[in-house]
JSON list of C-alpha atoms and ligand atoms in Angstrom, two decimals:
[
{"chain": "K", "resi": 10, "resn": "MET", "atom": "CA", "xyz": [-143.19, -36.41, 31.92]},
{"chain": "K", "resi": 11, "resn": "LEU", "atom": "CA", "xyz": [-141.35, -37.05, 35.17]},
{"chain": "K", "resi": 12, "resn": "SER", "atom": "CA", "xyz": [-143.56, -38.94, 37.63]},
{"chain": "K", "resi": 13, "resn": "LYS", "atom": "CA", "xyz": [-144.57, -37.54, 41.01]},
{"chain": "K", "resi": 14, "resn": "THR", "atom": "CA", "xyz": [-142.15, -39.94, 42.72]},
{"chain": "K", "resi": 15, "resn": "LYS", "atom": "CA", "xyz": [-139.21, -38.97, 40.50]},
{"chain": "K", "resi": 16, "resn": "THR", "atom": "CA", "xyz": [-140.07, -35.28, 40.84]},
{"chain": "K", "resi": 17, "resn": "GLN", "atom": "CA", "xyz": [-139.94, -35.59, 44.62]},
{"chain": "K", "resi": 18, "resn": "TYR", "atom": "CA", "xyz": [-136.70, -37.57, 44.33]},
{"chain": "K", "resi": 19, "resn": "ALA", "atom": "CA", "xyz": [-135.16, -34.79, 42.19]},
{"chain": "K", "resi": 20, "resn": "VAL", "atom": "CA", "xyz": [-136.17, -32.11, 44.72]},
{"chain": "K", "resi": 21, "resn": "LYS", "atom": "CA", "xyz": [-134.67, -34.25, 47.50]},
{"chain": "K", "resi": 22, "resn": "VAL", "atom": "CA", "xyz": [-131.37, -34.52, 45.61]},
{"chain": "K", "resi": 23, "resn": "MET", "atom": "CA", "xyz": [-131.38, -30.73, 45.12]},
{"chain": "K", "resi": 24, "resn": "GLY", "atom": "CA", "xyz": [-131.80, -30.42, 48.89]},
{"chain": "K", "resi": 25, "resn": "GLU", "atom": "CA", "xyz": [-128.74, -32.64, 49.43]},
{"chain": "K", "resi": 26, "resn": "MET", "atom": "CA", "xyz": [-126.78, -30.47, 47.00]},
{"chain": "K", "resi": 27, "resn": "PHE", "atom": "CA", "xyz": [-127.92, -27.19, 48.54]},
{"chain": "K", "resi": 28, "resn": "PRO", "atom": "CA", "xyz": [-128.84, -27.79, 52.19]},
{"chain": "K", "resi": 29, "resn": "ASP", "atom": "CA", "xyz": [-128.60, -24.06, 52.91]},
{"chain": "K", "resi": 30, "resn": "ALA", "atom": "CA", "xyz": [-130.97, -22.96, 50.13]},
{"chain": "K", "resi": 31, "resn": "ARG", "atom": "CA", "xyz": [-133.00, -20.13, 51.59]},
{"chain": "K", "resi": 32, "resn": "PRO", "atom": "CA", "xyz": [-134.14, -16.60, 50.68]},
{"chain": "K", "resi": 33, "resn": "SER", "atom": "CA", "xyz": [-131.19, -14.33, 49.95]},
{"chain": "K", "resi": 34, "resn": "LEU", "atom": "CA", "xyz": [-132.94, -10.94, 50.04]},
{"chain": "K", "resi": 35, "resn": "ARG", "atom": "CA", "xyz": [-132.29, -9.10, 53.30]},
{"chain": "K", "resi": 36, "resn": "ALA", "atom": "CA", "xyz": [-135.19, -7.31, 54.99]},
{"chain": "K", "resi": 37, "resn": "ALA", "atom": "CA", "xyz": [-136.30, -6.53, 58.53]},
{"chain": "K", "resi": 38, "resn": "SER", "atom": "CA", "xyz": [-140.09, -6.65, 58.03]},
{"chain": "K", "resi": 39, "resn": "PRO", "atom": "CA", "xyz": [-142.74, -7.93, 55.60]},
{"chain": "K", "resi": 40, "resn": "PHE", "atom": "CA", "xyz": [-142.90, -4.40, 54.13]},
{"chain": "K", "resi": 41, "resn": "GLN", "atom": "CA", "xyz": [-139.16, -4.31, 53.46]},
{"chain": "K", "resi": 42, "resn": "TYR", "atom": "CA", "xyz": [-139.31, -7.84, 52.07]},
{"chain": "K", "resi": 43, "resn": "LEU", "atom": "CA", "xyz": [-142.12, -6.87, 49.71]},
{"chain": "K", "resi": 44, "resn": "VAL", "atom": "CA", "xyz": [-140.12, -3.87, 48.47]},
{"chain": "K", "resi": 45, "resn": "SER", "atom": "CA", "xyz": [-137.01, -6.04, 48.04]},
{"chain": "K", "resi": 46, "resn": "VAL", "atom": "CA", "xyz": [-138.92, -8.59, 45.98]},
{"chain": "K", "resi": 47, "resn": "MET", "atom": "CA", "xyz": [-140.35, -5.79, 43.81]},
{"chain": "K", "resi": 48, "resn": "LEU", "atom": "CA", "xyz": [-136.80, -4.51, 43.25]},
{"chain": "K", "resi": 49, "resn": "SER", "atom": "CA", "xyz": [-135.53, -7.97, 42.35]},
{"chain": "K", "resi": 50, "resn": "ALA", "atom": "CA", "xyz": [-137.50, -8.23, 39.09]},
{"chain": "K", "resi": 51, "resn": "GLN", "atom": "CA", "xyz": [-134.88, -8.61, 36.35]},
{"chain": "K", "resi": 52, "resn": "ALA", "atom": "CA", "xyz": [-132.14, -7.87, 38.90]},
{"chain": "K", "resi": 53, "resn": "THR", "atom": "CA", "xyz": [-129.97, -10.11, 41.07]},
{"chain": "K", "resi": 54, "resn": "ASP", "atom": "CA", "xyz": [-130.61, -10.47, 44.79]},
{"chain": "K", "resi": 55, "resn": "ILE", "atom": "CA", "xyz": [-127.01, -9.36, 45.39]},
{"chain": "K", "resi": 56, "resn": "SER", "atom": "CA", "xyz": [-127.60, -6.06, 43.57]},
{"chain": "K", "resi": 57, "resn": "VAL", "atom": "CA", "xyz": [-130.85, -5.52, 45.52]},
{"chain": "K", "resi": 58, "resn": "ASN", "atom": "CA", "xyz": [-129.12, -6.19, 48.85]},
{"chain": "K", "resi": 59, "resn": "LYS", "atom": "CA", "xyz": [-126.57, -3.51, 47.95]},
{"chain": "K", "resi": 60, "resn": "VAL", "atom": "CA", "xyz": [-129.17, -0.75, 47.67]},
{"chain": "K", "resi": 61, "resn": "THR", "atom": "CA", "xyz": [-131.77, -1.66, 50.29]},
{"chain": "K", "resi": 62, "resn": "PRO", "atom": "CA", "xyz": [-129.76, -0.73, 53.43]},
{"chain": "K", "resi": 63, "resn": "GLN", "atom": "CA", "xyz": [-129.67, 2.90, 52.25]},
{"chain": "K", "resi": 64, "resn": "LEU", "atom": "CA", "xyz": [-133.28, 2.81, 50.98]},
{"chain": "K", "resi": 65, "resn": "PHE", "atom": "CA", "xyz": [-134.67, 1.37, 54.23]},
{"chain": "K", "resi": 66, "resn": "LYS", "atom": "CA", "xyz": [-132.54, 3.74, 56.32]},
{"chain": "K", "resi": 67, "resn": "HIS", "atom": "CA", "xyz": [-134.33, 6.62, 54.63]},
{"chain": "K", "resi": 68, "resn": "PHE", "atom": "CA", "xyz": [-137.77, 4.99, 54.27]},
{"chain": "K", "resi": 69, "resn": "PRO", "atom": "CA", "xyz": [-138.15, 2.08, 56.73]},
{"chain": "K", "resi": 70, "resn": "THR", "atom": "CA", "xyz": [-141.93, 1.66, 56.61]},
{"chain": "K", "resi": 71, "resn": "ALA", "atom": "CA", "xyz": [-144.86, 2.26, 54.27]},
{"chain": "K", "resi": 72, "resn": "ILE", "atom": "CA", "xyz": [-145.47, 5.61, 55.99]},
{"chain": "K", "resi": 73, "resn": "GLU", "atom": "CA", "xyz": [-142.09, 7.11, 55.05]},
{"chain": "K", "resi": 74, "resn": "MET", "atom": "CA", "xyz": [-142.04, 5.44, 51.62]},
{"chain": "K", "resi": 75, "resn": "ALA", "atom": "CA", "xyz": [-145.51, 6.74, 50.74]},
{"chain": "K", "resi": 76, "resn": "ALA", "atom": "CA", "xyz": [-144.46, 10.28, 51.71]},
{"chain": "K", "resi": 77, "resn": "ALA", "atom": "CA", "xyz": [-141.18, 10.15, 49.75]},
{"chain": "K", "resi": 78, "resn": "THR", "atom": "CA", "xyz": [-140.87, 11.66, 46.29]},
{"chain": "K", "resi": 79, "resn": "GLU", "atom": "CA", "xyz": [-140.26, 9.25, 43.42]},
{"chain": "K", "resi": 80, "resn": "THR", "atom": "CA", "xyz": [-137.00, 11.11, 42.78]},
{"chain": "K", "resi": 81, "resn": "ALA", "atom": "CA", "xyz": [-135.80, 10.44, 46.33]},
{"chain": "K", "resi": 82, "resn": "ILE", "atom": "CA", "xyz": [-136.59, 6.73, 45.98]},
{"chain": "K", "resi": 83, "resn": "GLN", "atom": "CA", "xyz": [-134.90, 6.64, 42.57]},
{"chain": "K", "resi": 84, "resn": "GLN", "atom": "CA", "xyz": [-131.73, 8.12, 44.05]},
{"chain": "K", "resi": 85, "resn": "ASP", "atom": "CA", "xyz": [-131.41, 5.15, 46.43]},
{"chain": "K", "resi": 86, "resn": "ILE", "atom": "CA", "xyz": [-132.14, 2.47, 43.83]},
{"chain": "K", "resi": 87, "resn": "HIS", "atom": "CA", "xyz": [-130.69, 3.91, 40.62]},
{"chain": "K", "resi": 88, "resn": "SER", "atom": "CA", "xyz": [-128.17, 1.07, 40.19]},
{"chain": "K", "resi": 89, "resn": "ILE", "atom": "CA", "xyz": [-131.05, -1.42, 39.81]},
{"chain": "K", "resi": 90, "resn": "GLY", "atom": "CA", "xyz": [-132.57, -2.07, 36.37]},
{"chain": "K", "resi": 91, "resn": "LEU", "atom": "CA", "xyz": [-135.93, -0.41, 35.63]},
{"chain": "K", "resi": 92, "resn": "TYR", "atom": "CA", "xyz": [-135.43, 1.80, 38.69]},
{"chain": "K", "resi": 93, "resn": "ARG", "atom": "CA", "xyz": [-137.77, 4.58, 37.56]},
{"chain": "K", "resi": 94, "resn": "ASN", "atom": "CA", "xyz": [-140.70, 2.23, 37.13]},
{"chain": "K", "resi": 95, "resn": "LYS", "atom": "CA", "xyz": [-139.84, 0.38, 40.33]},
{"chain": "K", "resi": 96, "resn": "ALA", "atom": "CA", "xyz": [-139.71, 3.65, 42.32]},
{"chain": "K", "resi": 97, "resn": "LYS", "atom": "CA", "xyz": [-143.15, 4.54, 40.96]},
{"chain": "K", "resi": 98, "resn": "HIS", "atom": "CA", "xyz": [-144.63, 1.17, 41.95]},
{"chain": "K", "resi": 99, "resn": "ILE", "atom": "CA", "xyz": [-142.97, 1.12, 45.38]},
{"chain": "K", "resi": 100, "resn": "LYS", "atom": "CA", "xyz": [-144.39, 4.54, 46.21]},
{"chain": "K", "resi": 101, "resn": "ALA", "atom": "CA", "xyz": [-147.85, 3.64, 44.86]},
{"chain": "K", "resi": 102, "resn": "THR", "atom": "CA", "xyz": [-147.83, 0.33, 46.73]},
{"chain": "K", "resi": 103, "resn": "SER", "atom": "CA", "xyz": [-146.86, 2.09, 49.96]},
{"chain": "K", "resi": 104, "resn": "GLN", "atom": "CA", "xyz": [-149.72, 4.53, 49.50]},
{"chain": "K", "resi": 105, "resn": "ALA", "atom": "CA", "xyz": [-152.15, 1.65, 48.79]},
{"chain": "K", "resi": 106, "resn": "LEU", "atom": "CA", "xyz": [-150.95, -0.14, 51.92]},
{"chain": "K", "resi": 107, "resn": "LEU", "atom": "CA", "xyz": [-151.75, 2.95, 54.00]},
{"chain": "K", "resi": 108, "resn": "VAL", "atom": "CA", "xyz": [-155.13, 3.55, 52.40]},
{"chain": "K", "resi": 109, "resn": "ASN", "atom": "CA", "xyz": [-156.39, -0.02, 52.18]},
{"chain": "K", "resi": 110, "resn": "PHE", "atom": "CA", "xyz": [-154.47, -2.05, 54.78]},
{"chain": "K", "resi": 111, "resn": "ALA", "atom": "CA", "xyz": [-153.56, 0.36, 57.60]},
{"chain": "K", "resi": 112, "resn": "GLY", "atom": "CA", "xyz": [-149.93, 0.25, 56.49]},
{"chain": "K", "resi": 113, "resn": "VAL", "atom": "CA", "xyz": [-149.67, -3.50, 57.07]},
{"chain": "K", "resi": 114, "resn": "VAL", "atom": "CA", "xyz": [-148.66, -5.92, 54.30]},
{"chain": "K", "resi": 115, "resn": "PRO", "atom": "CA", "xyz": [-151.57, -8.35, 53.79]},
{"chain": "K", "resi": 116, "resn": "SER", "atom": "CA", "xyz": [-150.86, -12.07, 54.09]},
{"chain": "K", "resi": 117, "resn": "ASN", "atom": "CA", "xyz": [-153.15, -13.33, 51.35]},
{"chain": "K", "resi": 118, "resn": "ARG", "atom": "CA", "xyz": [-152.56, -13.52, 47.61]},
{"chain": "K", "resi": 119, "resn": "GLN", "atom": "CA", "xyz": [-155.62, -11.60, 46.48]},
{"chain": "K", "resi": 120, "resn": "ASP", "atom": "CA", "xyz": [-154.85, -8.53, 48.60]},
{"chain": "K", "resi": 121, "resn": "LEU", "atom": "CA", "xyz": [-151.16, -8.65, 47.74]},
{"chain": "K", "resi": 122, "resn": "MET", "atom": "CA", "xyz": [-151.98, -8.76, 44.03]},
{"chain": "K", "resi": 123, "resn": "SER", "atom": "CA", "xyz": [-154.22, -5.70, 44.41]},
{"chain": "K", "resi": 124, "resn": "LEU", "atom": "CA", "xyz": [-151.08, -3.62, 45.11]},
{"chain": "K", "resi": 125, "resn": "PRO", "atom": "CA", "xyz": [-149.54, -1.69, 42.19]},
{"chain": "K", "resi": 126, "resn": "GLY", "atom": "CA", "xyz": [-146.72, -3.62, 40.53]},
{"chain": "K", "resi": 127, "resn": "VAL", "atom": "CA", "xyz": [-147.32, -6.80, 42.55]},
{"chain": "K", "resi": 128, "resn": "GLY", "atom": "CA", "xyz": [-147.91, -9.83, 40.34]},
{"chain": "K", "resi": 129, "resn": "ARG", "atom": "CA", "xyz": [-148.51, -13.44, 41.23]},
{"chain": "K", "resi": 130, "resn": "LYS", "atom": "CA", "xyz": [-144.82, -14.36, 41.55]},
{"chain": "K", "resi": 131, "resn": "THR", "atom": "CA", "xyz": [-144.07, -11.45, 43.88]},
{"chain": "K", "resi": 132, "resn": "ALA", "atom": "CA", "xyz": [-147.16, -12.26, 45.95]},
{"chain": "K", "resi": 133, "resn": "ASP", "atom": "CA", "xyz": [-146.17, -15.94, 46.19]},
{"chain": "K", "resi": 134, "resn": "VAL", "atom": "CA", "xyz": [-142.60, -15.11, 47.26]},
{"chain": "K", "resi": 135, "resn": "VAL", "atom": "CA", "xyz": [-143.86, -12.71, 49.96]},
{"chain": "K", "resi": 136, "resn": "LEU", "atom": "CA", "xyz": [-146.47, -15.20, 51.18]},
{"chain": "K", "resi": 137, "resn": "ALA", "atom": "CA", "xyz": [-143.88, -17.97, 51.45]},
{"chain": "K", "resi": 138, "resn": "ASP", "atom": "CA", "xyz": [-140.90, -16.07, 52.84]},
{"chain": "K", "resi": 139, "resn": "ALA", "atom": "CA", "xyz": [-142.45, -13.28, 54.91]},
{"chain": "K", "resi": 140, "resn": "PHE", "atom": "CA", "xyz": [-145.46, -15.20, 56.26]},
{"chain": "K", "resi": 141, "resn": "ALA", "atom": "CA", "xyz": [-144.50, -18.89, 55.88]},
{"chain": "K", "resi": 142, "resn": "GLU", "atom": "CA", "xyz": [-147.76, -19.42, 53.98]},
{"chain": "K", "resi": 143, "resn": "PRO", "atom": "CA", "xyz": [-147.60, -22.41, 51.60]},
{"chain": "K", "resi": 144, "resn": "ALA", "atom": "CA", "xyz": [-146.93, -21.11, 48.09]},
{"chain": "K", "resi": 145, "resn": "PHE", "atom": "CA", "xyz": [-144.80, -22.20, 45.14]},
{"chain": "K", "resi": 146, "resn": "ALA", "atom": "CA", "xyz": [-143.43, -19.19, 43.30]},
{"chain": "K", "resi": 147, "resn": "VAL", "atom": "CA", "xyz": [-142.24, -19.73, 39.74]},
{"chain": "K", "resi": 148, "resn": "ASP", "atom": "CA", "xyz": [-139.35, -17.52, 38.67]},
{"chain": "K", "resi": 149, "resn": "THR", "atom": "CA", "xyz": [-137.07, -17.91, 35.67]},
{"chain": "K", "resi": 150, "resn": "HIS", "atom": "CA", "xyz": [-134.87, -20.55, 37.38]},
{"chain": "K", "resi": 151, "resn": "VAL", "atom": "CA", "xyz": [-137.82, -22.62, 38.57]},
{"chain": "K", "resi": 152, "resn": "GLU", "atom": "CA", "xyz": [-139.47, -22.55, 35.14]},
{"chain": "K", "resi": 153, "resn": "ARG", "atom": "CA", "xyz": [-136.25, -23.59, 33.37]},
{"chain": "K", "resi": 154, "resn": "VAL", "atom": "CA", "xyz": [-135.40, -26.38, 35.83]},
{"chain": "K", "resi": 155, "resn": "THR", "atom": "CA", "xyz": [-138.92, -27.87, 35.89]},
{"chain": "K", "resi": 156, "resn": "LYS", "atom": "CA", "xyz": [-139.02, -27.89, 32.07]},
{"chain": "K", "resi": 157, "resn": "ARG", "atom": "CA", "xyz": [-135.51, -29.29, 31.54]},
{"chain": "K", "resi": 158, "resn": "LEU", "atom": "CA", "xyz": [-136.28, -32.10, 33.98]},
{"chain": "K", "resi": 159, "resn": "HIS", "atom": "CA", "xyz": [-139.66, -32.63, 32.26]},
{"chain": "K", "resi": 160, "resn": "MET", "atom": "CA", "xyz": [-141.47, -32.18, 35.57]},
{"chain": "K", "resi": 161, "resn": "VAL", "atom": "CA", "xyz": [-144.00, -30.16, 33.54]},
{"chain": "K", "resi": 162, "resn": "PRO", "atom": "CA", "xyz": [-144.83, -29.95, 29.81]},
{"chain": "K", "resi": 163, "resn": "GLN", "atom": "CA", "xyz": [-142.45, -27.78, 27.77]},
{"chain": "K", "resi": 164, "resn": "LYS", "atom": "CA", "xyz": [-145.25, -25.43, 26.75]},
{"chain": "K", "resi": 165, "resn": "ALA", "atom": "CA", "xyz": [-146.75, -25.02, 30.23]},
{"chain": "K", "resi": 166, "resn": "SER", "atom": "CA", "xyz": [-147.48, -21.43, 31.20]},
{"chain": "K", "resi": 167, "resn": "VAL", "atom": "CA", "xyz": [-146.00, -20.04, 34.42]},
{"chain": "K", "resi": 168, "resn": "LEU", "atom": "CA", "xyz": [-149.35, -20.54, 36.13]},
{"chain": "K", "resi": 169, "resn": "GLU", "atom": "CA", "xyz": [-149.55, -24.14, 34.86]},
{"chain": "K", "resi": 170, "resn": "VAL", "atom": "CA", "xyz": [-146.01, -24.80, 36.14]},
{"chain": "K", "resi": 171, "resn": "GLU", "atom": "CA", "xyz": [-147.06, -23.52, 39.57]},
{"chain": "K", "resi": 172, "resn": "GLN", "atom": "CA", "xyz": [-150.25, -25.59, 39.66]},
{"chain": "K", "resi": 173, "resn": "LEU", "atom": "CA", "xyz": [-148.63, -28.79, 38.38]},
{"chain": "K", "resi": 174, "resn": "MET", "atom": "CA", "xyz": [-145.75, -28.56, 40.82]},
{"chain": "K", "resi": 175, "resn": "MET", "atom": "CA", "xyz": [-148.15, -27.98, 43.71]},
{"chain": "K", "resi": 176, "resn": "GLN", "atom": "CA", "xyz": [-149.92, -31.20, 42.69]},
{"chain": "K", "resi": 177, "resn": "LYS", "atom": "CA", "xyz": [-146.65, -33.14, 42.50]},
{"chain": "K", "resi": 178, "resn": "LEU", "atom": "CA", "xyz": [-145.14, -31.94, 45.76]},
{"chain": "K", "resi": 179, "resn": "PRO", "atom": "CA", "xyz": [-146.55, -32.21, 49.29]},
{"chain": "K", "resi": 180, "resn": "LYS", "atom": "CA", "xyz": [-147.80, -28.82, 50.51]},
{"chain": "K", "resi": 181, "resn": "GLU", "atom": "CA", "xyz": [-145.24, -28.66, 53.31]},
{"chain": "K", "resi": 182, "resn": "LYS", "atom": "CA", "xyz": [-142.44, -28.94, 50.70]},
{"chain": "K", "resi": 183, "resn": "TRP", "atom": "CA", "xyz": [-143.55, -26.10, 48.40]},
{"chain": "K", "resi": 184, "resn": "ILE", "atom": "CA", "xyz": [-141.46, -23.37, 50.00]},
{"chain": "K", "resi": 185, "resn": "THR", "atom": "CA", "xyz": [-138.25, -25.38, 50.37]},
{"chain": "K", "resi": 186, "resn": "ALA", "atom": "CA", "xyz": [-138.64, -26.85, 46.87]},
{"chain": "K", "resi": 187, "resn": "HIS", "atom": "CA", "xyz": [-138.84, -23.32, 45.43]},
{"chain": "K", "resi": 188, "resn": "HIS", "atom": "CA", "xyz": [-135.57, -22.31, 47.13]},
{"chain": "K", "resi": 189, "resn": "ARG", "atom": "CA", "xyz": [-133.78, -25.53, 46.21]},
{"chain": "K", "resi": 190, "resn": "MET", "atom": "CA", "xyz": [-134.75, -25.10, 42.56]},
{"chain": "K", "resi": 191, "resn": "ILE", "atom": "CA", "xyz": [-133.47, -21.53, 42.53]},
{"chain": "K", "resi": 192, "resn": "TYR", "atom": "CA", "xyz": [-130.09, -22.64, 43.86]},
{"chain": "K", "resi": 193, "resn": "PHE", "atom": "CA", "xyz": [-130.03, -25.62, 41.49]},
{"chain": "K", "resi": 194, "resn": "GLY", "atom": "CA", "xyz": [-130.80, -23.29, 38.57]},
{"chain": "K", "resi": 195, "resn": "ARG", "atom": "CA", "xyz": [-128.23, -20.73, 39.66]},
{"chain": "K", "resi": 196, "resn": "TYR", "atom": "CA", "xyz": [-125.33, -23.08, 40.30]},
{"chain": "K", "resi": 197, "resn": "GLN", "atom": "CA", "xyz": [-125.94, -26.39, 38.44]},
{"chain": "K", "resi": 198, "resn": "CYS", "atom": "CA", "xyz": [-128.58, -26.14, 35.73]},
{"chain": "K", "resi": 199, "resn": "LEU", "atom": "CA", "xyz": [-127.48, -22.74, 34.43]},
{"chain": "K", "resi": 200, "resn": "ALA", "atom": "CA", "xyz": [-129.46, -21.11, 31.64]},
{"chain": "K", "resi": 201, "resn": "ARG", "atom": "CA", "xyz": [-126.73, -21.04, 28.98]},
{"chain": "K", "resi": 202, "resn": "ALA", "atom": "CA", "xyz": [-124.33, -23.72, 30.17]},
{"chain": "K", "resi": 203, "resn": "PRO", "atom": "CA", "xyz": [-125.94, -26.37, 32.39]},
{"chain": "K", "resi": 204, "resn": "LYS", "atom": "CA", "xyz": [-123.34, -28.54, 34.10]},
{"chain": "K", "resi": 205, "resn": "CYS", "atom": "CA", "xyz": [-124.80, -31.83, 32.89]},
{"chain": "K", "resi": 206, "resn": "THR", "atom": "CA", "xyz": [-121.60, -33.88, 33.14]},
{"chain": "K", "resi": 207, "resn": "THR", "atom": "CA", "xyz": [-121.47, -33.34, 36.89]},
{"chain": "K", "resi": 208, "resn": "CYS", "atom": "CA", "xyz": [-125.22, -33.34, 37.51]},
{"chain": "K", "resi": 209, "resn": "PRO", "atom": "CA", "xyz": [-126.52, -35.93, 39.99]},
{"chain": "K", "resi": 210, "resn": "LEU", "atom": "CA", "xyz": [-129.89, -35.76, 38.21]},
{"chain": "K", "resi": 211, "resn": "LEU", "atom": "CA", "xyz": [-128.56, -36.73, 34.77]},
{"chain": "K", "resi": 212, "resn": "SER", "atom": "CA", "xyz": [-130.08, -40.23, 35.09]},
{"chain": "K", "resi": 213, "resn": "VAL", "atom": "CA", "xyz": [-133.61, -38.75, 35.24]},
{"chain": "K", "resi": 214, "resn": "CYS", "atom": "CA", "xyz": [-133.00, -35.79, 32.91]},
{"chain": "K", "resi": 215, "resn": "LEU", "atom": "CA", "xyz": [-133.86, -36.28, 29.26]},
{"chain": "K", "resi": 216, "resn": "ALA", "atom": "CA", "xyz": [-132.69, -32.76, 28.33]},
{"chain": "K", "resi": 217, "resn": "GLY", "atom": "CA", "xyz": [-129.28, -33.38, 29.89]},
{"chain": "K", "resi": 218, "resn": "GLN", "atom": "CA", "xyz": [-128.91, -36.80, 28.24]},
{"chain": "K", "resi": 219, "resn": "GLN", "atom": "CA", "xyz": [-129.82, -35.33, 24.84]},
{"chain": "K", "resi": 220, "resn": "ARG", "atom": "CA", "xyz": [-127.43, -32.43, 25.34]},
{"chain": "K", "resi": 221, "resn": "LEU", "atom": "CA", "xyz": [-124.51, -34.77, 26.15]},
{"chain": "K", "resi": 222, "resn": "ALA", "atom": "CA", "xyz": [-125.38, -37.13, 23.26]},
{"chain": "K", "resi": 223, "resn": "LYS", "atom": "CA", "xyz": [-125.24, -34.19, 20.83]},
{"chain": "K", "resi": 224, "resn": "ALA", "atom": "CA", "xyz": [-121.88, -33.09, 22.20]},
{"chain": "K", "resi": 225, "resn": "LYS", "atom": "CA", "xyz": [-120.29, -36.49, 21.40]},
{"chain": "W", "resi": 323, "resn": "SF4", "atom": "FE1", "xyz": [-129.93, -29.43, 34.11]},
{"chain": "W", "resi": 323, "resn": "SF4", "atom": "FE2", "xyz": [-128.18, -30.90, 32.78]},
{"chain": "W", "resi": 323, "resn": "SF4", "atom": "FE3", "xyz": [-128.84, -31.55, 35.30]},
{"chain": "W", "resi": 323, "resn": "SF4", "atom": "FE4", "xyz": [-130.57, -31.87, 33.32]},
{"chain": "W", "resi": 323, "resn": "SF4", "atom": "S1", "xyz": [-128.63, -32.97, 33.56]},
{"chain": "W", "resi": 323, "resn": "SF4", "atom": "S2", "xyz": [-131.00, -30.99, 35.32]},
{"chain": "W", "resi": 323, "resn": "SF4", "atom": "S3", "xyz": [-130.13, -30.12, 31.98]},
{"chain": "W", "resi": 323, "resn": "SF4", "atom": "S4", "xyz": [-127.77, -29.71, 34.62]}
]
């Protein structure tokens, strides 16, 4: 497994490759960010950013969203995958925010995860990006990149990936490391066709070395 030092080196290189790696969902408040993250499950951030201006024009806060019909929410987000289920969860979460948190998005994981349709990854992303609270969210890119680079065991669960990476990286680097890994996974270490021949991390990447050896 990649040592702590080499893991930190790899994250540093990713930072040099993608100095502008930052959240790409657009939102004007923690509530809108939470809704955007909920919409982004199995959808691209670009597709979410296309529908949220209209959605947030109609329903800018938890008050308006909780009072909206599911059909009205669906109409604004119908181009996003799983939109019916997402509309249901967004409405239910807005209602729960009003009932339990005075309409304010909580800034701790336990309360966030008490909201309908909000899992650990969504909670971590909201904590990190909306509140700058140290968290290391593991999405599909982060899981793939950490496993290809053998930063974590191949069979590690998502929770184990999160915990191991938090041990290997200094707390103040968790949020930036998450964003760097997303960019690295999106543009260099792609799911189907990783660009190993041009990868600056090939020297520390067993998966990449094996892939290129097989191709010879
Ligand atoms: Fe991904 Fe290939 Fe780079 Fe390894 S060498 S991190 S598999 S792109």
